[in-house]
């Protein structure tokens, strides 16, 4: 380990592994270290024994739950937008060859105490029970506008300047009512609160387009989401392999690893077990940089093992339900996420459901009640409250590039944007996803 | 009639320097290098055995094993694993046993074929052998493993090893994955724009 590297990456969470993979592909000499003896950090998927070890130390899982190894329970469950940036990174790096994905069955929204399918297109709007007859027609026109909107083609703009017009004003142009706006803003554009209403409409229209384009990305999708077989824990491992294939060095189980700073305060390397490795810069998750991050909030998550799909989701084996804040008199949405043996994350006929939100009160577990109520009978439930951190600085001065903690959302769009941003801060250039992908540069045959 | 080749993922495990890469080089290319470099990076081979209707996708460790940092994803979906030790190196035999345990604990495929291979048997004649054949054979029999002593250098038992693994693969190797998977690298399907009625 007494060696010099271009980059040292600390923690093998998804964000760190993507960065490590991208830097290795760029030709940098990378050393990647984790204090744990497993891959994934916060983005690991646990088997049943590991789950009990973490939440019920000393207790054995009951036999009815089936074999431990058939479980791959995410610590931070999230779905992937089929046309989002994570998929573009996966395809660009050809990491897809290590992974298998399946569609997520359904995307639902909680509305007036009922769970309804999220309509995402003009024709779906016309069938949706979420809206009355006239509202359906207004919503269909709105969707049709968003689907066709093209930043580069003024003919699609209708003389509106979406970089100036607020989203509130755009909704007003279509005369949409509050309930419709609620599911569009939260279940389609995936905003976590209503601050977006007073911001320029452009980014929200693009988010609605992303949802629509994701639905259309692969044939037969019934939601815009996909999810890997065996759980999200596969993703960091796949990017780690990419990094290793391009020469990255991997060391797990280094519990004492610490960042070393030079006299000017810039990170210069890491130490572990009396050895020091040097690097031009260090990348890592907030747990490796306690004094360089601040807590921005807390996320509460319940992980539930069940023997049935979530009621009122048409027996979907994988599903997301968004409970918009307004419906619950909250400031943040509640997210429900469910997947099952069809994604190889549980034994036959078992389902894993998660309920999560951003903590607003002194009794976080109680805040999950509206989501938990939707699940029906639960075989086992584990609740966890985790702090979310973000870096104090952007890393360019102190050569410590730190990722943000994982938020409460049940999709990856915010996380992948953090990765792309880090990549740009580190290398000084944006990741060129348009460049021909790496499939041409195969591993040797 | 065109014979369908069944794709089978085969993974290599074993202590550094036990000869994993050399065995595969011998099998895939018929070559052997005295100074085979330790594997870092590129590490994927394919080889078909048409008479056995098999196409092996062979995964080498890409050096991740070096610091005990191999990702479990590596053996995910494997049809077969070849666990290599060096007959002149008792520690490598102990490590091989640990790999067998780890495979049994983590691999869901109940039909996973594990072959234990004592490599560098060419050195045994010079009296360098440290792992008695009988010990390894007994262990393999007790544990339900295929067993070979082989040499990548003198080409002993290499073809036999891969042939035997191919023979043991479930014949109608049904795809293990549930149906409905998505090929992410596919280009987006251009969807005919449905006309809206308003
Ligand atoms: C060429 C080379 C270069 C090295 N360079 C460095 C370096 O730069 N920096 C550095 O810190 N170390 C380096 N090491 C040491 C290496 O990372 C391990 O610390 C060392 O190999 C562990 O010692 P061990 O296997 O002899 O015994 P132990 O660690 O006591 O292991 C005993 C047994 O347990 C297994 N084992 C141990 N830990 C795990 C685990 N986490 N998962 C699965 N099995 C495990 C081992 O394979 C072994 O069979 C290097 C080793 C080699 C061979
Ligand atoms: N005498 C002898 N030497 C061998 C044999 N097979 C491999 N070697 C030598 O052993 C050394 C290590 O072989 P590799 O094939 O690189 O071993 P490996 O298991 O792939 O090693 P890592 O990639 O470092 O994990 C090389 O110098 C080989 O030439 C064999 O059958 N007999
Ligand atoms: Mg090798």
XYZ file of C-alpha atoms and ligand atoms in Angstrom:
729
model
C 0.000 0.000 0.000
C 3.027 2.320 0.353
C 2.532 3.562 -3.151
C 1.419 6.595 -5.135
C -1.857 6.715 -6.984
C -3.682 9.320 -9.046
C -6.846 8.882 -7.015
C -7.883 7.127 -3.827
C -11.573 6.402 -3.410
C -12.992 5.676 0.050
C -16.177 3.677 0.469
C -17.695 1.325 -2.089
C -21.172 2.845 -2.270
C -22.706 3.224 -5.706
C -21.561 6.809 -6.197
C -17.976 6.032 -5.233
C -17.882 2.923 -7.435
C -19.185 4.819 -10.465
C -16.517 7.498 -9.943
C -13.844 4.841 -9.480
C -14.929 3.085 -12.677
C -15.027 6.291 -14.706
C -11.613 7.450 -13.462
C -10.003 4.066 -14.175
C -11.462 4.097 -17.673
C -9.959 7.581 -18.099
C -6.586 5.957 -17.409
C -6.066 7.131 -13.840
C -4.358 4.836 -11.338
C -7.010 4.259 -8.696
C -6.870 2.689 -5.244
C -10.323 1.914 -3.842
C -10.702 1.136 -0.142
C -13.616 0.273 2.124
C -13.581 -0.089 5.893
C -16.159 -2.897 5.647
C -15.415 -6.384 4.384
C -18.225 -6.162 1.824
C -19.020 -3.988 -1.164
C -21.678 -1.327 -1.248
C -21.475 0.689 1.978
C -24.887 2.285 2.255
C -25.880 0.912 -1.145
C -25.294 -2.730 -0.198
C -28.004 -5.375 -0.369
C -28.139 -7.644 2.683
C -29.130 -11.261 3.030
C -31.457 -12.270 5.860
C -28.690 -13.133 8.330
C -26.955 -9.809 7.722
C -30.276 -8.002 8.089
C -30.901 -9.578 11.490
C -27.294 -8.986 12.558
C -27.764 -5.304 11.822
C -31.193 -4.734 13.329
C -31.660 -7.573 15.850
C -28.177 -8.530 17.004
C -28.124 -11.994 18.586
C -31.485 -13.003 17.153
C -31.903 -15.750 14.529
C -34.246 -15.181 11.589
C -37.376 -17.346 11.845
C -37.341 -20.378 9.538
C -40.654 -19.399 7.852
C -38.827 -16.563 6.120
C -36.876 -19.037 4.002
C -33.167 -19.296 3.142
C -31.015 -16.331 4.121
C -29.124 -16.224 0.837
C -32.327 -15.797 -1.193
C -32.671 -12.310 0.302
C -31.029 -9.216 -1.177
C -32.517 -6.390 0.833
C -31.316 -2.924 -0.143
C -30.318 -0.541 2.614
C -31.260 2.327 0.327
C -33.934 1.046 -2.031
C -34.344 2.969 -5.250
C -35.696 2.412 -8.726
C -33.932 3.474 -11.893
C -35.501 5.680 -14.566
C -35.283 3.715 -17.809
C -34.193 6.776 -19.761
C -32.392 8.544 -16.941
C -28.731 9.389 -16.542
C -27.848 6.249 -14.566
C -28.912 4.076 -17.505
C -26.917 6.298 -19.824
C -23.847 5.834 -17.615
C -24.455 2.068 -17.465
C -24.690 1.821 -21.245
C -21.795 4.231 -21.819
C -19.457 2.151 -19.633
C -20.881 -1.177 -20.858
C -21.315 -2.211 -17.250
C -24.682 -3.578 -18.358
C -22.927 -6.797 -19.296
C -22.487 -7.640 -15.617
C -26.098 -6.948 -14.734
C -29.622 -7.961 -15.557
C -32.568 -5.658 -15.241
C -36.287 -6.118 -15.177
C -39.098 -3.659 -15.514
C -40.929 -2.381 -12.463
C -44.616 -3.236 -12.786
C -46.306 -0.089 -11.644
C -46.073 3.521 -10.553
C -48.876 4.700 -8.295
C -49.907 7.800 -6.431
C -51.889 8.253 -3.243
C -54.865 10.501 -3.897
C -57.850 11.205 -1.636
C -57.064 8.132 0.476
C -56.909 5.865 -2.589
C -53.988 4.349 -4.484
C -54.243 5.147 -8.201
C -52.043 4.387 -11.196
C -50.031 7.424 -12.319
C -51.114 8.503 -15.783
C -48.131 9.707 -17.770
C -49.419 10.340 -21.261
C -52.277 12.148 -22.899
C -54.157 8.904 -23.619
C -53.570 7.522 -20.121
C -54.891 10.751 -18.672
C -58.114 10.204 -20.571
C -58.590 6.824 -18.859
C -57.484 7.830 -15.372
C -60.006 7.768 -12.522
C -57.911 10.484 -10.850
C -59.706 13.256 -12.697
C -63.145 14.306 -13.797
C -64.086 14.476 -17.477
C -63.124 18.070 -18.179
C -59.992 17.904 -16.087
C -58.935 14.806 -18.076
C -59.068 16.787 -21.294
C -57.085 19.639 -19.794
C -54.491 17.187 -18.429
C -54.272 15.405 -21.783
C -53.490 18.724 -23.476
C -50.850 19.484 -20.869
C -49.184 16.070 -21.345
C -49.294 16.410 -25.071
C -47.503 19.768 -24.770
C -44.809 18.268 -22.498
C -44.286 15.192 -24.688
C -43.743 17.316 -27.774
C -41.745 20.081 -26.112
C -38.282 20.365 -27.625
C -35.851 22.948 -26.328
C -34.319 23.243 -29.772
C -37.503 23.542 -31.785
C -39.370 26.857 -31.336
C -42.430 25.403 -33.067
C -43.062 23.340 -29.929
C -42.803 26.323 -27.584
C -46.222 27.913 -28.139
C -44.581 31.318 -27.704
C -43.852 30.542 -24.061
C -40.385 31.064 -22.664
C -40.071 28.229 -20.156
C -36.747 29.533 -18.890
C -38.644 32.540 -17.490
C -42.244 31.411 -17.004
C -42.795 29.689 -13.654
C -44.294 26.225 -13.409
C -47.188 27.782 -11.520
C -47.914 29.975 -14.537
C -47.631 27.086 -16.967
C -50.123 25.001 -14.971
C -52.358 28.085 -15.045
C -52.210 28.217 -18.848
C -53.836 24.775 -18.944
C -56.243 25.527 -16.096
C -55.199 22.417 -14.146
C -56.700 21.912 -10.692
C -54.811 21.437 -7.452
C -55.121 17.627 -7.281
C -53.826 17.204 -10.824
C -50.941 19.549 -10.125
C -50.171 17.536 -7.003
C -49.662 14.227 -8.807
C -47.893 15.796 -11.774
C -45.402 17.640 -9.565
C -44.742 14.777 -7.165
C -45.469 11.464 -8.908
C -44.281 12.456 -12.396
C -41.727 15.227 -11.980
C -40.673 13.609 -8.668
C -40.313 16.859 -6.750
C -40.069 16.307 -3.003
C -41.867 19.537 -2.082
C -43.620 22.462 -3.806
C -40.696 24.904 -4.083
C -40.521 24.135 -7.804
C -43.823 25.942 -8.501
C -42.176 29.364 -8.363
C -39.127 28.303 -10.377
C -38.817 28.382 -14.185
C -40.988 25.708 -15.779
C -38.243 24.321 -17.996
C -36.724 21.843 -15.555
C -40.103 20.471 -14.485
C -41.217 20.033 -18.098
C -37.978 18.174 -18.737
C -38.657 15.943 -15.731
C -42.126 15.140 -17.022
C -40.578 14.374 -20.408
C -38.039 12.100 -18.728
C -40.855 10.156 -17.085
C -42.653 9.847 -20.406
C -39.493 8.954 -22.382
C -38.629 6.336 -19.745
C -42.040 4.706 -20.140
C -41.349 4.515 -23.859
C -37.688 3.457 -23.573
C -38.224 -0.301 -23.772
C -41.117 -2.187 -25.193
C -43.843 -3.224 -22.822
C -42.870 -1.070 -19.824
C -45.802 -0.377 -17.504
C -43.829 2.091 -15.386
C -40.844 4.312 -16.185
C -38.676 2.312 -13.784
C -36.346 -0.652 -13.996
C -34.528 -2.509 -11.226
C -31.633 -4.985 -11.264
C -32.070 -8.655 -10.454
C -30.556 -9.439 -7.018
C -30.971 -5.882 -5.808
C -29.139 -2.593 -6.057
C -26.060 -4.009 -4.328
C -25.138 -5.411 -7.745
C -24.548 -1.924 -9.144
C -21.541 -0.869 -7.035
C -19.998 -4.304 -7.558
C -20.403 -4.013 -11.311
C -18.731 -0.588 -11.400
C -16.000 -1.902 -9.086
C -15.329 -4.682 -11.558
C -15.177 -2.119 -14.362
C -12.601 -0.228 -12.331
C -10.610 -3.421 -11.626
C -10.693 -4.416 -15.287
C -9.137 -1.035 -16.085
C -6.448 -1.566 -13.467
C -8.072 -0.278 -10.270
C -6.809 -1.821 -7.015
C -9.379 -2.958 -4.435
C -8.906 -3.337 -0.683
C -11.827 -4.134 1.575
C -11.839 -4.607 5.345
C -9.620 -1.658 6.299
C -11.503 -0.446 9.392
C -8.835 2.039 10.444
C -8.414 3.819 7.110
C -7.984 7.592 7.481
C -7.394 10.538 5.194
C -4.043 12.323 5.552
C -3.890 16.083 4.985
C -0.846 18.144 4.089
C 0.296 21.389 5.736
C -1.896 23.480 3.434
C -4.931 21.426 4.462
C -5.262 19.577 1.170
C -5.777 15.810 1.191
C -2.600 13.996 0.165
C -3.288 10.340 0.886
C -4.648 7.753 3.304
C -3.208 5.565 6.049
C -4.192 2.127 7.227
C -2.383 -0.415 9.378
C 0.707 1.798 9.564
C 1.024 2.155 5.810
C 0.414 5.247 3.723
C -0.747 5.568 0.147
C -0.408 8.901 -1.610
C -2.726 10.393 -4.204
C -3.380 13.602 -6.093
C -6.891 13.708 -4.669
C -9.265 11.675 -2.511
C -12.900 10.836 -3.239
C -15.282 9.358 -0.707
C -18.591 9.234 1.103
C -19.250 11.568 4.062
C -18.401 8.926 6.696
C -14.725 9.181 5.738
C -14.668 12.994 6.118
C -16.480 13.710 9.392
C -15.007 17.192 9.817
C -15.700 18.275 6.244
C -19.433 17.626 6.045
C -22.571 18.954 7.655
C -25.780 17.171 8.525
C -28.653 18.339 6.347
C -31.379 16.166 7.807
C -32.483 12.650 8.533
C -34.239 9.948 6.568
C -36.431 7.323 8.218
C -36.901 3.975 6.470
C -38.960 0.926 7.335
C -38.052 -2.352 5.624
C -40.804 -4.940 5.693
C -40.913 -8.582 4.689
C -44.393 -9.620 3.504
C -46.108 -12.647 1.975
C -48.387 -10.722 -0.386
C -48.179 -7.837 -2.846
C -49.293 -4.379 -1.710
C -53.107 -4.272 -1.878
C -54.692 -2.060 -4.542
C -51.661 -2.183 -6.842
C -53.171 -4.822 -9.180
C -50.947 -7.512 -7.618
C -47.845 -5.712 -8.859
C -44.695 -7.588 -7.905
C -42.684 -4.399 -8.040
C -44.173 -1.019 -7.478
C -43.639 2.542 -6.328
C -46.315 4.559 -4.559
C -45.789 8.253 -3.903
C -47.788 9.906 -1.147
C -47.605 13.634 -1.903
C -46.911 15.865 1.113
C -50.071 17.938 0.666
C -52.347 14.938 0.971
C -50.797 14.203 4.358
C -50.275 17.717 5.651
C -46.549 17.209 5.536
C -43.636 19.090 4.055
C -42.049 16.034 2.390
C -43.535 13.183 0.385
C -43.616 9.629 1.683
C -42.257 6.977 -0.686
C -43.353 3.344 -0.774
C -41.279 0.860 -2.705
C -41.948 -2.848 -3.134
C -40.181 -5.630 -4.977
C -40.196 -9.400 -4.681
C -38.876 -12.784 -5.717
C -39.470 -11.800 -9.351
C -36.435 -9.527 -9.006
C -34.560 -12.214 -7.017
C -34.506 -10.187 -3.829
C -36.556 -12.625 -1.738
C -37.528 -16.313 -1.723
C -40.561 -17.492 -3.694
C -43.774 -15.689 -2.727
C -42.053 -13.183 -0.431
C -42.133 -9.421 -0.936
C -39.906 -6.670 0.430
C -41.575 -3.318 0.989
C -39.932 -0.077 2.081
C -41.502 3.095 3.363
C -39.324 6.180 3.635
C -39.469 9.905 4.128
C -37.478 12.891 5.296
C -37.787 13.242 9.071
C -39.910 16.214 10.232
C -40.727 15.387 13.859
C -39.183 13.946 17.010
C -40.988 10.651 16.385
C -39.752 9.593 12.927
C -41.169 6.061 13.009
C -44.686 7.431 13.498
C -44.314 9.601 10.406
C -44.289 6.481 8.242
C -47.789 5.401 9.333
C -49.675 6.577 6.192
C -47.305 4.513 4.040
C -47.245 1.481 6.330
C -51.041 1.429 6.352
C -51.034 0.665 2.635
C -48.999 -2.516 3.072
C -51.426 -4.790 4.894
C -50.004 -7.569 7.096
C -46.242 -7.492 7.557
C -44.159 -10.541 8.603
C -41.140 -8.581 9.847
C -40.412 -4.883 10.092
C -37.094 -3.098 10.625
C -36.955 0.663 11.110
C -33.863 2.802 10.686
C -33.177 6.532 10.978
C -30.073 7.727 9.152
C -28.387 11.108 9.039
C -27.884 12.690 5.638
C -24.707 14.684 5.116
C -23.410 16.967 2.449
C -19.912 18.342 1.875
C -19.048 21.829 3.131
C -16.888 22.577 0.091
C -16.703 21.425 -3.519
C -13.327 19.749 -3.090
C -11.343 21.758 -5.608
C -9.364 23.551 -2.880
C -8.745 20.708 -0.407
C -8.658 17.838 -2.930
C -11.331 16.019 -0.934
C -14.284 15.278 -3.189
C -17.169 14.138 -1.036
C -20.479 12.657 -2.110
C -23.831 13.609 -0.628
C -25.777 11.139 1.505
C -28.661 9.215 -0.060
C -31.985 11.039 0.149
C -35.468 9.693 0.883
C -36.611 9.463 -2.733
C -37.309 6.063 -4.199
C -35.527 6.756 -7.489
C -31.962 7.559 -8.551
C -32.233 10.810 -10.420
C -30.927 13.043 -7.613
C -28.093 10.618 -6.795
C -26.802 10.264 -10.326
C -26.747 14.024 -10.743
C -24.489 14.202 -7.684
C -22.126 11.708 -9.363
C -22.035 13.632 -12.640
C -21.392 16.821 -10.697
C -18.551 15.205 -8.711
C -17.013 13.889 -11.915
C -16.991 17.390 -13.333
C -15.508 18.903 -10.164
C -12.770 16.248 -10.135
C -11.789 16.238 -13.788
C -12.786 19.769 -14.722
C -14.897 18.482 -17.615
C -18.408 17.096 -17.854
C -18.839 13.365 -18.478
C -19.449 13.067 -22.192
C -22.257 10.549 -22.375
C -22.632 11.167 -26.095
C -19.160 9.793 -26.785
C -19.193 6.293 -28.237
C -19.601 3.783 -25.464
C -16.966 1.414 -24.189
C -18.356 -1.689 -25.799
C -15.869 -1.180 -28.613
C -13.083 -1.446 -26.062
C -14.012 -4.985 -24.971
C -12.200 -6.927 -22.322
C -9.662 -9.094 -24.200
C -11.181 -12.002 -26.047
C -29.607 -28.138 -38.546
C -27.715 -25.549 -36.545
C -26.750 -26.679 -33.103
C -27.694 -24.358 -30.340
C -24.714 -23.542 -28.104
C -25.652 -23.145 -24.474
C -23.857 -20.172 -22.905
C -22.438 -21.074 -19.525
C -20.689 -18.745 -17.147
C -17.599 -20.312 -15.617
C -15.637 -18.557 -12.882
C -12.049 -19.066 -11.761
C -11.081 -18.892 -8.116
C -7.880 -19.591 -6.270
C -4.850 -18.110 -4.596
C -2.706 -15.672 -6.538
C -0.163 -17.489 -8.659
C -1.877 -20.882 -8.488
C -2.228 -20.856 -12.278
C -5.817 -19.790 -13.001
C -4.924 -17.668 -15.999
C -2.414 -20.218 -17.281
C -5.026 -22.988 -17.263
C -7.435 -20.833 -19.236
C -4.738 -19.692 -21.681
C -3.884 -23.330 -22.287
C -7.524 -24.260 -22.811
C -8.588 -21.255 -24.900
C -5.457 -20.594 -26.960
C -3.293 -23.673 -26.504
C -0.532 -21.434 -25.129
C 1.571 -21.323 -22.001
C 3.817 -18.570 -20.691
C 6.603 -19.240 -18.236
C 6.302 -15.650 -17.042
C 2.535 -15.306 -17.021
C 1.872 -11.946 -15.403
C -0.364 -11.698 -12.414
C -3.851 -10.836 -13.604
C -4.858 -7.226 -13.264
C -7.430 -5.841 -15.604
C -8.647 -7.580 -18.734
C -10.027 -10.886 -17.701
C -12.781 -12.335 -19.805
C -12.532 -15.231 -22.247
C -14.969 -17.215 -24.327
C -14.495 -20.686 -25.739
C -16.979 -22.998 -27.396
C -16.915 -26.781 -27.268
C -19.254 -27.422 -30.199
C -19.352 -31.210 -29.729
C -20.735 -30.604 -26.261
C -23.032 -27.771 -27.352
C -21.431 -25.439 -24.825
C -19.965 -21.976 -25.049
C -18.048 -21.100 -21.907
C -17.877 -17.496 -20.772
C -14.844 -17.650 -18.547
C -14.364 -14.975 -15.890
C -10.947 -14.380 -14.353
C -10.744 -12.316 -11.178
C -9.328 -9.052 -12.640
C -7.015 -8.940 -9.640
C -9.787 -8.138 -7.182
C -9.020 -11.253 -5.181
C -5.577 -9.982 -4.321
C -6.677 -8.159 -1.198
C -9.575 -10.487 -0.443
C -11.849 -8.049 -2.204
C -13.641 -10.164 -4.759
C -17.233 -9.050 -5.255
C -19.932 -11.721 -4.855
C -21.354 -10.478 -8.150
C -18.408 -12.284 -9.721
C -19.924 -15.717 -9.196
C -23.556 -14.621 -9.624
C -25.299 -16.747 -12.219
C -22.289 -19.046 -12.638
C -22.982 -22.530 -13.991
C -19.554 -23.752 -12.938
C -16.601 -22.734 -10.806
C -13.026 -23.970 -11.135
C -11.165 -23.642 -7.859
C -7.422 -23.857 -8.415
C -4.622 -24.559 -5.974
C -0.933 -25.149 -6.469
C 0.157 -28.698 -5.478
C 3.472 -27.275 -4.253
C 1.727 -24.777 -1.969
C -0.309 -26.053 1.003
C -1.659 -22.560 1.826
C -3.231 -22.399 -1.607
C -5.062 -25.664 -0.851
C -6.450 -24.144 2.368
C -7.534 -21.087 0.437
C -9.255 -23.320 -2.128
C -11.283 -24.954 0.647
C -12.410 -21.507 1.799
C -13.500 -20.648 -1.707
C -15.570 -23.819 -1.887
C -17.272 -22.838 1.365
C -17.905 -19.315 0.165
C -19.393 -20.598 -3.096
C -21.688 -22.986 -1.259
C -22.854 -20.196 1.058
C -23.492 -17.600 -1.596
C -24.467 -19.249 -4.839
C -28.162 -19.849 -5.251
C -27.849 -22.213 -8.224
C -28.296 -25.686 -6.642
C -26.740 -27.252 -9.750
C -23.507 -25.246 -9.548
C -20.644 -27.469 -10.656
C -17.448 -27.000 -8.695
C -14.200 -28.486 -9.947
C -11.175 -28.569 -7.650
C -7.913 -28.451 -9.581
C -4.454 -29.127 -8.212
C -2.273 -27.313 -10.741
C 1.489 -27.469 -11.462
C 1.512 -31.258 -11.127
C 4.546 -31.196 -13.458
C 6.540 -30.020 -10.443
C 5.472 -33.045 -8.386
C 8.055 -35.292 -10.053
C 10.856 -33.050 -8.806
C 9.716 -33.791 -5.274
C 8.207 -30.347 -4.838
C 4.736 -31.692 -4.112
C 3.332 -30.498 -0.786
C -0.326 -31.424 -1.115
C -0.795 -35.237 -1.318
C -3.129 -36.234 -4.122
C -5.040 -38.597 -1.813
C -5.865 -35.777 0.653
C -7.291 -33.561 -2.048
C -9.159 -36.410 -3.725
C -10.766 -37.440 -0.435
C -11.747 -33.874 0.353
C -13.247 -33.452 -3.129
C -15.222 -36.684 -2.851
C -16.579 -35.758 0.599
C -17.573 -32.315 -0.617
C -19.057 -33.359 -3.951
C -16.496 -31.685 -6.197
C -14.996 -32.798 -9.485
C -11.293 -33.292 -8.994
C -8.267 -33.117 -11.280
C -4.579 -32.733 -10.883
C -3.402 -30.765 -13.890
C -0.553 -28.852 -15.443
C -1.010 -25.813 -17.602
C 2.680 -26.055 -18.453
C 2.838 -29.635 -19.763
C -0.819 -29.677 -20.832
C -1.945 -32.440 -18.499
C -5.674 -32.835 -17.843
C -6.591 -29.358 -19.098
C -8.924 -30.414 -21.932
C -10.209 -33.242 -19.713
C -11.095 -30.749 -16.982
C -13.186 -28.487 -19.218
C -14.748 -31.464 -21.037
C -15.851 -33.003 -17.769
C -17.331 -29.706 -16.569
C -19.170 -29.392 -19.896
C -20.528 -32.929 -19.521
C -21.899 -32.171 -16.085
C -23.779 -29.049 -17.127
C -27.507 -29.632 -16.981
C -28.433 -30.698 -20.517
C -31.347 -28.446 -21.250
C -29.611 -25.688 -19.326
C -32.737 -23.656 -19.018
C -32.075 -19.971 -18.518
C -31.862 -19.515 -14.766
C -33.210 -16.020 -14.845
C -36.907 -15.372 -14.614
C -38.252 -14.233 -17.954
C -38.875 -10.612 -18.767
C -35.340 -9.274 -18.502
C -34.389 -6.111 -20.341
C -31.285 -5.701 -22.491
C -30.189 -2.221 -21.488
C -27.787 -1.763 -24.351
C -30.612 -1.983 -26.853
C -31.358 1.195 -28.681
C -34.566 2.830 -27.632
C -37.558 1.439 -29.451
C -38.986 4.229 -31.538
C -42.551 4.277 -30.375
C -45.178 5.298 -32.882
C -46.587 8.524 -31.550
C -50.134 7.753 -30.616
C -52.365 10.451 -31.883
C -54.097 12.344 -29.205
C -57.752 12.916 -29.710
C -57.938 16.443 -28.507
C 1.520 -9.062 -3.832
C 0.850 -8.534 -2.586
C 0.786 -7.179 -2.406
C 0.177 -6.667 -1.277
N 0.123 -5.324 -1.168
C -0.507 -4.825 -0.104
C -0.632 -3.424 0.028
O -0.169 -2.648 -0.815
N -1.299 -2.928 1.111
C -1.848 -3.788 2.046
O -2.457 -3.293 2.979
N -1.748 -5.109 1.955
C -1.089 -5.663 0.908
N -0.982 -6.981 0.817
C -1.513 -7.818 1.912
C -2.953 -8.215 1.674
O -3.789 -7.142 1.412
C -3.535 -8.911 2.884
O -3.452 -8.032 3.986
C -2.821 -10.133 3.216
O -2.708 -10.941 2.063
C -3.622 -10.864 4.253
O -2.770 -11.779 4.874
P -2.918 -13.360 4.721
O -3.765 -13.711 3.557
O -1.548 -13.917 4.717
O -3.562 -13.797 6.101
P -4.944 -13.379 6.774
O -5.372 -12.019 6.479
O -4.777 -13.740 8.219
O -5.947 -14.357 6.069
C -6.064 -15.730 6.425
C -6.992 -16.363 5.488
O -8.251 -15.679 5.474
C -8.529 -15.208 4.204
N -9.090 -13.891 4.339
C -8.609 -12.873 5.053
N -9.372 -11.800 4.948
C -10.382 -12.133 4.134
C -11.497 -11.441 3.623
N -11.748 -10.171 3.910
N -12.336 -12.096 2.796
C -12.107 -13.391 2.474
N -11.061 -14.088 2.937
C -10.203 -13.470 3.744
C -7.204 -15.192 3.489
O -7.354 -15.413 2.121
C -6.465 -16.303 4.101
O -6.726 -17.537 3.469
C -0.371 -7.541 -0.282
C -0.312 -8.892 -0.467
C 0.299 -9.412 -1.604
C 0.349 -10.885 -1.768
N 5.431 -25.340 -13.317
C 4.244 -24.809 -13.580
N 4.079 -23.475 -13.486
C 2.853 -22.957 -13.773
C 1.765 -23.782 -14.139
N 0.698 -22.996 -14.334
C 1.099 -21.725 -14.095
N 2.396 -21.708 -13.766
C 3.188 -20.499 -13.480
O 2.733 -19.952 -12.263
C 2.745 -18.540 -12.305
C 1.348 -17.985 -11.979
O 0.428 -18.424 -12.970
P -0.880 -17.581 -13.325
O -1.593 -18.317 -14.379
O -0.530 -16.173 -13.548
O -1.644 -17.706 -11.946
P -2.995 -16.942 -11.509
O -3.702 -17.867 -10.609
O -3.704 -16.482 -12.714
O -2.434 -15.724 -10.692
P -3.115 -14.306 -10.387
O -3.604 -13.785 -11.685
O -2.029 -13.481 -9.795
O -4.193 -14.585 -9.414
C 3.226 -18.158 -13.685
O 4.593 -17.868 -13.624
C 2.990 -19.407 -14.499
O 3.886 -19.530 -15.575
C 1.984 -25.197 -14.226
O 1.110 -26.007 -14.545
N 3.243 -25.648 -13.926
Mg -4.264 -14.671 -13.312
